[in-house]
């Protein structure tokens, strides 16, 4: 059974006769999917068909071929797996609110189960459908181990305030995940597996950022990557994770972002490895830090602007707004990795070529954008543009929270005052040299 605390009613309409729709969005998988599982339970109780609907929004937040290609290949795998369970998968295109409301009316659906997502545009989609629909719209948080709305009812100051709230209830939620089964009630229509190559051609996503070769999307690839991390990467994780010159991070973020892999599945797999510094470090990143990002985006509507800055950070950035910049670059120069800083250029090049950037360097990368931009607002805009355009895990709460931490002091405290940054935490090239072999990293990624 699903814990009722994972559920949130988005309207007060009843569940009516008709097929149950699972509106897949953030959780693009069949296994370990609380939303899909709950939708099936509702359908079984009512002896109704279960339909899975995914709506493709054209040009979603500037996504490119890199992101669309990864997502569509994963969705085709989802469709095939669902087909084997007698659950039709429908890939719709268009403005999501209109498309879903039209589908509800056309197919006379009984209710809609949707994923939890704290991002503003997704909230507008789900809330918009819930407000206009005449059937129940239910949200299921299948992304956070402790559901975001349950973990806290307000924006948290930092990990130190959210951590104890999570730990108090974590044992209640870190449980085995029930799986979807063969569905006994067929839908009246026959649905073909979507031809995602043709869909991609029709969508015409920006091909200026191509796919990452050799990086496989989908649940199977995600499970293999998790198994490899447990076997090869967990031991020594605490000491290696901040060194960009070694393979010290989990590398799971793209699959997490697209919902090909459940965070709860990762946590269960890691937790079975016993008590160690490595296990503790991984669970801190996976649970506390990741769920803090969801909390930030849910309770701060301006998560992608300077308005997200805490009062002390806003004051100090305003005080130093007109400080002279030794270097100042345009968005295009940043995009081309054409700064004077070879380390920054190498980090940007890594993202351009692989769709990923080491987590420690993401902080340095964003802080230098602040240092070399004409204003904090321009720095935020540039950092979000680059991250969302080139990272496979762009347009994600982790990305917005990380940029806000680096530039706006979110989830941080005031440090020593200096030009441009004011009291925002500073990171330097020399500081990086004390952490890892900077020259080795630059040689690897230098154009």
CSV table of C-alpha atoms in Angstrom, one decimal:
chain,number,residue,atom,x,y,z
A,1,UNK,CA,0.0,0.0,0.0
A,2,UNK,CA,1.0,3.6,-0.6
A,3,UNK,CA,1.5,5.9,2.4
A,4,UNK,CA,-1.4,8.4,2.2
A,5,UNK,CA,1.1,11.1,3.1
A,6,UNK,CA,2.5,10.8,-0.5
A,7,UNK,CA,-0.8,11.9,-1.9
A,8,UNK,CA,-2.1,15.4,-2.3
A,9,UNK,CA,-5.5,16.3,-3.8
A,10,UNK,CA,-5.2,19.1,-6.3
A,11,UNK,CA,-8.9,19.6,-6.5
A,12,UNK,CA,-12.1,18.5,-4.7
A,13,UNK,CA,-13.7,16.6,-7.6
A,14,UNK,CA,-14.7,13.0,-7.2
A,15,UNK,CA,-13.3,10.0,-8.9
A,16,UNK,CA,-15.8,9.1,-11.6
A,17,UNK,CA,-16.4,6.0,-13.7
A,18,UNK,CA,-13.9,5.6,-16.6
A,19,UNK,CA,-10.3,4.8,-17.2
A,20,UNK,CA,-7.7,6.0,-14.7
A,21,UNK,CA,-5.0,8.2,-16.2
A,22,UNK,CA,-1.5,8.4,-14.9
A,23,UNK,CA,0.0,11.6,-16.2
A,24,UNK,CA,3.7,10.7,-16.4
A,25,UNK,CA,6.0,13.7,-16.2
A,26,UNK,CA,8.8,13.7,-13.8
A,27,UNK,CA,9.0,9.9,-13.1
A,28,UNK,CA,9.6,8.4,-16.5
A,29,UNK,CA,9.9,4.8,-15.5
A,30,UNK,CA,7.7,1.7,-14.8
A,31,UNK,CA,9.7,0.2,-11.9
A,32,UNK,CA,9.6,1.8,-8.4
A,33,UNK,CA,7.1,4.4,-9.5
A,34,UNK,CA,4.7,5.4,-6.6
A,35,UNK,CA,2.4,7.4,-8.9
A,36,UNK,CA,2.0,4.6,-11.5
A,37,UNK,CA,1.4,2.1,-8.7
A,38,UNK,CA,-1.2,4.2,-7.0
A,39,UNK,CA,-3.0,4.8,-10.3
A,40,UNK,CA,-3.1,1.1,-10.9
A,41,UNK,CA,-4.5,0.5,-7.4
A,42,UNK,CA,-7.3,3.0,-8.2
A,43,UNK,CA,-8.0,1.3,-11.5
A,44,UNK,CA,-8.0,-2.2,-10.0
A,45,UNK,CA,-10.5,-1.1,-7.3
A,46,UNK,CA,-12.8,0.2,-10.0
A,47,UNK,CA,-12.2,-2.6,-12.5
A,48,UNK,CA,-11.2,0.1,-15.0
A,49,UNK,CA,-8.5,0.4,-17.6
A,50,UNK,CA,-5.3,2.2,-16.7
A,51,UNK,CA,-3.7,4.6,-19.2
A,52,UNK,CA,-0.3,6.3,-19.1
A,53,UNK,CA,-0.2,9.7,-20.8
A,54,UNK,CA,2.9,11.7,-21.5
A,55,UNK,CA,2.6,15.2,-23.0
A,56,UNK,CA,5.4,16.6,-25.1
A,57,UNK,CA,5.6,20.4,-24.7
A,58,UNK,CA,7.4,21.9,-27.7
A,59,UNK,CA,10.6,23.8,-26.8
A,60,UNK,CA,10.2,23.0,-23.1
A,61,UNK,CA,12.4,25.6,-21.2
A,62,UNK,CA,14.9,25.7,-24.1
A,63,UNK,CA,15.6,22.0,-24.1
A,64,UNK,CA,17.7,20.8,-27.1
A,65,UNK,CA,18.2,17.6,-29.1
A,66,UNK,CA,20.6,16.5,-26.3
A,67,UNK,CA,17.7,16.4,-23.7
A,68,UNK,CA,14.9,15.5,-26.1
A,69,UNK,CA,16.8,12.6,-27.6
A,70,UNK,CA,17.7,11.2,-24.2
A,71,UNK,CA,14.1,11.6,-22.9
A,72,UNK,CA,12.4,10.2,-26.0
A,73,UNK,CA,14.5,7.1,-26.1
A,74,UNK,CA,13.7,6.5,-22.5
A,75,UNK,CA,10.0,7.0,-23.1
A,76,UNK,CA,10.0,4.4,-25.9
A,77,UNK,CA,11.4,1.9,-23.5
A,78,UNK,CA,8.7,2.8,-21.0
A,79,UNK,CA,6.0,2.3,-23.7
A,80,UNK,CA,7.3,-1.2,-24.6
A,81,UNK,CA,7.5,-2.2,-20.9
A,82,UNK,CA,3.9,-1.0,-20.3
A,83,UNK,CA,2.7,-2.7,-23.4
A,84,UNK,CA,3.8,-6.0,-21.9
A,85,UNK,CA,1.7,-5.2,-18.8
A,86,UNK,CA,-1.5,-4.4,-20.8
A,87,UNK,CA,-1.2,-0.7,-20.0
A,88,UNK,CA,-1.4,1.6,-23.0
A,89,UNK,CA,1.1,4.4,-23.3
A,90,UNK,CA,0.0,7.6,-25.1
A,91,UNK,CA,2.4,10.2,-26.3
A,92,UNK,CA,0.5,13.5,-26.8
A,93,UNK,CA,1.9,16.8,-28.1
A,94,UNK,CA,0.9,20.4,-27.5
A,95,UNK,CA,0.2,22.7,-24.6
A,96,UNK,CA,-0.1,20.4,-21.6
A,97,UNK,CA,-3.1,21.9,-19.9
A,98,UNK,CA,-5.2,22.0,-23.1
A,99,UNK,CA,-4.0,18.6,-24.2
A,100,UNK,CA,-4.8,16.9,-20.9
A,101,UNK,CA,-8.2,18.6,-20.5
A,102,UNK,CA,-9.1,17.6,-24.0
A,103,UNK,CA,-8.1,14.0,-23.4
A,104,UNK,CA,-10.1,13.8,-20.1
A,105,UNK,CA,-13.2,15.0,-21.9
A,106,UNK,CA,-12.7,12.9,-25.0
A,107,UNK,CA,-12.0,9.6,-23.2
A,108,UNK,CA,-14.3,10.3,-20.3
A,109,UNK,CA,-11.6,9.4,-17.8
A,110,UNK,CA,-12.4,8.8,-14.1
A,111,UNK,CA,-9.5,10.6,-12.6
A,112,UNK,CA,-5.9,11.8,-13.2
A,113,UNK,CA,-2.9,10.9,-11.1
A,114,UNK,CA,0.1,13.2,-11.7
A,115,UNK,CA,3.7,13.4,-10.5
A,116,UNK,CA,4.9,15.9,-7.9
A,117,UNK,CA,7.2,18.5,-9.3
A,118,UNK,CA,8.1,21.8,-7.6
A,119,UNK,CA,9.0,23.7,-10.8
A,120,UNK,CA,6.8,26.7,-11.6
A,121,UNK,CA,5.8,25.6,-15.1
A,122,UNK,CA,4.9,22.1,-13.9
A,123,UNK,CA,2.8,23.5,-11.1
A,124,UNK,CA,1.0,25.7,-13.6
A,125,UNK,CA,0.2,22.6,-15.7
A,126,UNK,CA,-1.1,20.4,-12.9
A,127,UNK,CA,-2.9,23.1,-11.0
A,128,UNK,CA,-4.4,24.4,-14.3
A,129,UNK,CA,-5.8,21.0,-15.2
A,130,UNK,CA,-7.1,20.5,-11.6
A,131,UNK,CA,-8.9,23.8,-11.6
A,132,UNK,CA,-10.7,23.1,-14.8
A,133,UNK,CA,-11.3,19.4,-14.6
A,134,UNK,CA,-14.5,17.8,-13.4
A,135,UNK,CA,-12.7,14.7,-12.2
A,136,UNK,CA,-10.2,14.2,-9.3
A,137,UNK,CA,-6.6,15.2,-10.0
A,138,UNK,CA,-4.3,13.6,-7.4
A,139,UNK,CA,-0.6,14.3,-7.0
A,140,UNK,CA,1.8,11.6,-5.9
A,141,UNK,CA,5.3,12.5,-4.7
A,142,UNK,CA,7.4,9.6,-6.1
A,143,UNK,CA,10.6,11.6,-6.4
A,144,UNK,CA,11.3,12.4,-2.8
A,145,UNK,CA,11.9,9.7,-0.2
A,146,UNK,CA,10.2,11.8,2.4
A,147,UNK,CA,7.5,13.6,0.5
A,148,UNK,CA,8.4,17.3,0.0
A,149,UNK,CA,5.1,18.6,1.4
A,150,UNK,CA,5.4,16.4,4.5
A,151,UNK,CA,9.1,17.1,5.1
A,152,UNK,CA,8.4,20.8,5.7
A,153,UNK,CA,5.6,23.2,5.2
A,154,UNK,CA,7.9,26.2,4.6
A,155,UNK,CA,11.2,27.2,2.9
A,156,UNK,CA,14.1,25.9,4.9
A,157,UNK,CA,17.2,28.0,5.7
A,158,UNK,CA,19.6,25.2,4.8
A,159,UNK,CA,20.5,21.5,5.2
A,160,UNK,CA,20.9,22.0,8.9
A,161,UNK,CA,17.3,22.9,9.4
A,162,UNK,CA,15.8,20.3,7.0
A,163,UNK,CA,18.1,17.4,8.0
A,164,UNK,CA,16.5,16.7,11.5
A,165,UNK,CA,13.0,16.9,10.0
A,166,UNK,CA,13.9,14.3,7.4
A,167,UNK,CA,15.7,12.0,9.9
A,168,UNK,CA,12.7,11.9,12.2
A,169,UNK,CA,10.4,10.3,9.6
A,170,UNK,CA,12.9,8.7,7.2
A,171,UNK,CA,12.4,5.1,8.5
A,172,UNK,CA,8.7,5.4,7.9
A,173,UNK,CA,9.3,6.2,4.2
A,174,UNK,CA,12.4,4.3,3.3
A,175,UNK,CA,10.6,1.1,2.7
A,176,UNK,CA,10.4,-1.5,-0.1
A,177,UNK,CA,8.6,-0.2,-3.2
A,178,UNK,CA,5.6,-2.2,-4.6
A,179,UNK,CA,5.7,-2.8,-8.3
A,180,UNK,CA,3.0,-2.5,-11.1
A,181,UNK,CA,1.6,-5.8,-12.2
A,182,UNK,CA,-0.1,-7.1,-15.4
A,183,UNK,CA,-3.3,-5.1,-15.7
A,184,UNK,CA,-6.4,-7.2,-16.1
A,185,UNK,CA,-8.8,-4.6,-17.5
A,186,UNK,CA,-8.0,-3.7,-21.1
A,187,UNK,CA,-8.8,-0.3,-22.8
A,188,UNK,CA,-11.3,-0.2,-25.6
A,189,UNK,CA,-8.7,1.1,-28.1
A,190,UNK,CA,-5.5,-0.3,-29.5
A,191,UNK,CA,-2.4,1.9,-29.0
A,192,UNK,CA,0.8,1.5,-31.0
A,193,UNK,CA,4.3,2.0,-29.5
A,194,UNK,CA,5.2,5.6,-30.4
A,195,UNK,CA,7.9,6.0,-33.1
A,196,UNK,CA,10.1,8.4,-31.1
A,197,UNK,CA,12.4,9.0,-34.1
A,198,UNK,CA,9.5,10.3,-36.1
A,199,UNK,CA,8.3,12.3,-33.1
A,200,UNK,CA,11.8,13.9,-32.8
A,201,UNK,CA,11.8,14.8,-36.5
A,202,UNK,CA,8.4,16.4,-36.1
A,203,UNK,CA,9.4,18.3,-32.9
A,204,UNK,CA,12.6,19.6,-34.6
A,205,UNK,CA,14.5,20.3,-31.3
A,206,UNK,CA,17.5,22.6,-31.4
A,207,UNK,CA,20.2,20.4,-32.9
A,208,UNK,CA,22.9,22.9,-32.0
A,209,UNK,CA,23.5,20.8,-28.9
A,210,UNK,CA,23.8,17.1,-30.0
A,211,UNK,CA,23.3,13.9,-28.1
A,212,UNK,CA,26.1,12.6,-25.8
A,213,UNK,CA,27.5,9.5,-27.6
A,214,UNK,CA,27.8,6.4,-25.5
A,215,UNK,CA,25.4,7.6,-22.8
A,216,UNK,CA,22.4,5.2,-22.7
A,217,UNK,CA,19.0,6.4,-21.4
A,218,UNK,CA,16.3,4.3,-19.8
A,219,UNK,CA,15.6,2.1,-16.8
A,220,UNK,CA,17.9,-0.8,-17.7
A,221,UNK,CA,20.9,1.5,-18.3
A,222,UNK,CA,20.1,3.3,-15.0
A,223,UNK,CA,20.0,0.1,-13.0
A,224,UNK,CA,23.3,-1.0,-14.5
A,225,UNK,CA,24.9,2.3,-13.6
A,226,UNK,CA,23.6,2.0,-10.0
A,227,UNK,CA,24.9,-1.5,-9.7
A,228,UNK,CA,28.3,-0.4,-11.1
A,229,UNK,CA,28.4,2.5,-8.6
A,230,UNK,CA,27.6,0.2,-5.6
A,231,UNK,CA,30.2,-2.3,-6.7
A,232,UNK,CA,33.0,0.1,-7.9
A,233,UNK,CA,32.2,3.6,-6.7
A,234,UNK,CA,30.7,3.6,-3.3
A,235,UNK,CA,33.9,2.5,-1.5
A,236,UNK,CA,35.9,5.7,-1.1
A,237,UNK,CA,33.1,8.0,-2.2
A,238,UNK,CA,33.4,10.3,0.8
A,239,UNK,CA,37.1,11.1,0.0
A,240,UNK,CA,36.9,11.1,-3.8
A,241,UNK,CA,33.7,12.9,-4.6
A,242,UNK,CA,35.2,16.4,-4.6
A,243,UNK,CA,38.1,15.5,-6.9
A,244,UNK,CA,37.2,16.2,-10.6
A,245,UNK,CA,40.3,14.3,-11.8
A,246,UNK,CA,39.0,10.9,-10.6
A,247,UNK,CA,35.8,9.1,-11.2
A,248,UNK,CA,34.6,9.8,-7.7
A,249,UNK,CA,30.9,10.8,-8.1
A,250,UNK,CA,27.9,8.5,-8.7
A,251,UNK,CA,27.2,9.8,-12.2
A,252,UNK,CA,23.5,9.0,-11.7
A,253,UNK,CA,22.2,12.5,-12.1
A,254,UNK,CA,20.9,12.3,-15.7
A,255,UNK,CA,18.8,9.2,-14.9
A,256,UNK,CA,17.6,10.8,-11.7
A,257,UNK,CA,16.6,14.0,-13.5
A,258,UNK,CA,14.6,12.2,-16.2
A,259,UNK,CA,13.0,9.8,-13.6
A,260,UNK,CA,14.6,6.7,-15.1
A,261,UNK,CA,15.8,5.7,-11.7
A,262,UNK,CA,14.0,6.1,-8.3
A,263,UNK,CA,16.0,8.0,-5.6
A,264,UNK,CA,14.4,5.6,-3.1
A,265,UNK,CA,15.8,2.6,-5.0
A,266,UNK,CA,19.3,4.2,-4.8
A,267,UNK,CA,18.9,4.9,-1.1
A,268,UNK,CA,17.7,1.3,-0.4
A,269,UNK,CA,20.7,-0.1,-2.4
A,270,UNK,CA,23.2,2.2,-0.6
A,271,UNK,CA,21.8,1.6,2.9
A,272,UNK,CA,22.2,-2.1,2.6
A,273,UNK,CA,26.0,-1.6,2.3
A,274,UNK,CA,26.3,-1.0,6.1
A,275,UNK,CA,27.4,1.9,8.2
A,276,UNK,CA,30.4,3.8,6.8
A,277,UNK,CA,31.6,7.3,6.0
A,278,UNK,CA,30.9,6.6,2.3
A,279,UNK,CA,27.4,5.4,2.8
A,280,UNK,CA,26.6,8.4,5.1
A,281,UNK,CA,28.1,10.8,2.5
A,282,UNK,CA,26.1,9.4,-0.4
A,283,UNK,CA,22.8,9.4,1.6
A,284,UNK,CA,23.4,13.0,2.6
A,285,UNK,CA,23.7,14.0,-1.0
A,286,UNK,CA,20.9,11.8,-2.2
A,287,UNK,CA,18.4,12.6,0.5
A,288,UNK,CA,19.2,15.8,2.4
A,289,UNK,CA,20.8,17.9,-0.3
A,290,UNK,CA,18.5,16.8,-3.1
A,291,UNK,CA,15.3,17.1,-1.1
A,292,UNK,CA,16.5,20.5,0.1
A,293,UNK,CA,16.5,21.6,-3.6
A,294,UNK,CA,12.9,20.5,-4.0
A,295,UNK,CA,11.9,22.4,-0.8
A,296,UNK,CA,13.6,25.5,-2.2
A,297,UNK,CA,11.8,25.4,-5.5
A,298,UNK,CA,8.4,24.5,-4.0
A,299,UNK,CA,8.4,27.3,-1.4
A,300,UNK,CA,10.3,30.0,-3.4
A,301,UNK,CA,8.5,30.8,-6.6
A,302,UNK,CA,11.4,33.1,-7.6
A,303,UNK,CA,13.9,30.3,-7.4
A,304,UNK,CA,15.5,31.3,-10.7
A,305,UNK,CA,15.9,35.0,-10.0
A,306,UNK,CA,17.8,37.3,-7.6
A,307,UNK,CA,14.6,37.6,-5.6
A,308,UNK,CA,15.4,34.2,-4.2
A,309,UNK,CA,18.4,35.6,-2.3
A,310,UNK,CA,18.1,35.9,1.5
A,311,UNK,CA,18.0,39.4,2.9
A,312,UNK,CA,21.7,39.5,3.9
A,313,UNK,CA,22.7,38.3,0.4
A,314,UNK,CA,20.4,40.7,-1.4
A,315,UNK,CA,21.9,43.6,0.7
A,316,UNK,CA,25.5,42.7,0.1
A,317,UNK,CA,25.1,42.1,-3.7
A,318,UNK,CA,23.3,45.4,-4.0
A,319,UNK,CA,26.1,47.2,-2.1
A,320,UNK,CA,28.7,45.8,-4.5
A,321,UNK,CA,26.6,46.0,-7.7
A,322,UNK,CA,28.7,48.7,-9.2
A,323,UNK,CA,32.1,47.4,-8.2
A,324,UNK,CA,34.6,47.4,-11.1
A,325,UNK,CA,35.1,44.0,-12.7
A,326,UNK,CA,38.6,43.1,-13.8
A,327,UNK,CA,37.1,40.8,-16.4
A,328,UNK,CA,33.6,41.0,-17.9
A,329,UNK,CA,32.3,38.5,-20.5
A,330,UNK,CA,29.2,38.2,-22.7
A,331,UNK,CA,27.0,35.1,-22.6
A,332,UNK,CA,28.4,34.1,-25.9
A,333,UNK,CA,32.0,34.2,-24.6
A,334,UNK,CA,31.0,32.1,-21.6
A,335,UNK,CA,29.2,29.7,-23.9
A,336,UNK,CA,32.3,29.3,-26.1
A,337,UNK,CA,34.6,28.7,-23.0
A,338,UNK,CA,36.5,31.8,-24.0
A,339,UNK,CA,37.5,33.3,-20.7
A,340,UNK,CA,41.0,34.0,-19.4
A,341,UNK,CA,40.6,31.2,-16.8
A,342,UNK,CA,41.8,27.8,-18.1
A,343,UNK,CA,40.1,25.9,-15.3
A,344,UNK,CA,36.7,27.6,-15.9
A,345,UNK,CA,37.1,27.0,-19.7
A,346,UNK,CA,37.9,23.3,-19.0
A,347,UNK,CA,34.8,22.9,-16.8
A,348,UNK,CA,32.6,24.6,-19.5
A,349,UNK,CA,34.1,22.3,-22.1
A,350,UNK,CA,33.4,19.2,-20.1
A,351,UNK,CA,29.7,20.3,-20.0
A,352,UNK,CA,29.6,21.1,-23.7
A,353,UNK,CA,31.0,17.7,-24.7
A,354,UNK,CA,29.6,15.3,-22.1
A,355,UNK,CA,26.4,17.0,-20.8
A,356,UNK,CA,27.8,16.8,-17.3
A,357,UNK,CA,30.1,18.8,-15.0
A,358,UNK,CA,31.7,17.7,-11.8
A,359,UNK,CA,29.7,18.9,-8.8
A,360,UNK,CA,32.6,20.7,-7.2
A,361,UNK,CA,33.4,22.6,-10.3
A,362,UNK,CA,29.8,23.6,-10.9
A,363,UNK,CA,30.1,25.8,-7.8
A,364,UNK,CA,33.4,27.3,-9.0
A,365,UNK,CA,31.9,27.7,-12.5
A,366,UNK,CA,28.8,29.6,-11.3
A,367,UNK,CA,30.7,31.8,-8.8
A,368,UNK,CA,33.1,32.9,-11.6
A,369,UNK,CA,30.1,33.8,-13.8
A,370,UNK,CA,29.0,36.2,-10.9
A,371,UNK,CA,32.5,37.6,-10.7
A,372,UNK,CA,32.8,38.3,-14.5
A,373,UNK,CA,29.2,39.5,-15.2
A,374,UNK,CA,27.9,43.1,-15.2
A,375,UNK,CA,25.3,42.3,-12.6
A,376,UNK,CA,24.0,39.4,-10.4
A,377,UNK,CA,20.9,39.2,-12.5
A,378,UNK,CA,23.0,38.8,-15.7
A,379,UNK,CA,25.1,36.1,-13.9
A,380,UNK,CA,22.0,34.1,-12.8
A,381,UNK,CA,20.5,34.3,-16.3
A,382,UNK,CA,23.8,33.2,-17.9
A,383,UNK,CA,24.3,30.3,-15.5
A,384,UNK,CA,20.8,29.0,-16.0
A,385,UNK,CA,21.0,29.4,-19.7
A,386,UNK,CA,24.2,27.4,-20.0
A,387,UNK,CA,23.2,24.7,-17.5
A,388,UNK,CA,19.8,24.2,-19.0
A,389,UNK,CA,21.1,24.2,-22.5
A,390,UNK,CA,24.0,21.8,-22.2
A,391,UNK,CA,23.5,19.7,-19.1
A,392,UNK,CA,21.5,16.5,-19.4
A,393,UNK,CA,20.2,17.2,-15.9
A,394,UNK,CA,19.3,20.9,-16.7
A,395,UNK,CA,15.9,22.4,-15.8
A,396,UNK,CA,16.1,20.6,-12.4
A,397,UNK,CA,15.6,21.8,-8.8
A,398,UNK,CA,19.2,20.8,-8.1
A,399,UNK,CA,20.5,23.1,-10.8
A,400,UNK,CA,18.4,26.1,-9.7
A,401,UNK,CA,19.3,25.5,-6.1
A,402,UNK,CA,23.0,25.1,-6.9
A,403,UNK,CA,23.1,28.3,-8.9
A,404,UNK,CA,21.2,30.2,-6.2
A,405,UNK,CA,23.7,28.9,-3.6
A,406,UNK,CA,26.7,30.0,-5.7
A,407,UNK,CA,25.4,33.4,-6.7
A,408,UNK,CA,22.6,34.4,-4.2
A,409,UNK,CA,23.9,32.8,-1.0
A,410,UNK,CA,20.8,30.5,-0.7
A,411,UNK,CA,21.3,27.8,2.0
A,412,UNK,CA,24.6,29.5,3.0
A,413,UNK,CA,25.8,32.2,5.4
A,414,UNK,CA,27.7,35.5,5.1
A,415,UNK,CA,31.5,35.3,4.7
A,416,UNK,CA,34.2,37.8,4.6
A,417,UNK,CA,33.5,40.8,2.4
A,418,UNK,CA,35.3,41.4,-0.9
A,419,UNK,CA,34.7,43.2,-4.2
A,420,UNK,CA,31.8,42.1,-6.4
A,421,UNK,CA,30.8,39.2,-4.1
A,422,UNK,CA,30.3,41.2,-1.0
A,423,UNK,CA,29.7,38.6,1.7
A,424,UNK,CA,28.8,35.8,-0.8
A,425,UNK,CA,31.1,32.8,-0.4
A,426,UNK,CA,34.1,33.2,-2.7
A,427,UNK,CA,36.0,30.4,-4.6
A,428,UNK,CA,39.4,30.9,-6.2
A,429,UNK,CA,41.7,29.1,-8.7
A,430,UNK,CA,44.3,28.8,-6.0
A,431,UNK,CA,41.7,27.2,-3.6
A,432,UNK,CA,40.9,24.6,-6.3
A,433,UNK,CA,44.7,23.9,-6.7
A,434,UNK,CA,44.7,22.9,-3.0
A,435,UNK,CA,41.8,20.5,-3.5
A,436,UNK,CA,42.8,18.6,-6.7
A,437,UNK,CA,45.3,18.5,-9.6
A,438,UNK,CA,44.0,21.5,-11.5
A,439,UNK,CA,46.6,21.2,-14.3
A,440,UNK,CA,45.7,17.6,-14.9
A,441,UNK,CA,42.0,18.5,-15.2
A,442,UNK,CA,42.8,21.4,-17.6
A,443,UNK,CA,45.0,19.2,-19.8
A,444,UNK,CA,42.2,16.7,-20.1
A,445,UNK,CA,39.5,19.2,-21.2
A,446,UNK,CA,41.5,22.0,-22.8
A,447,UNK,CA,40.3,22.7,-26.3
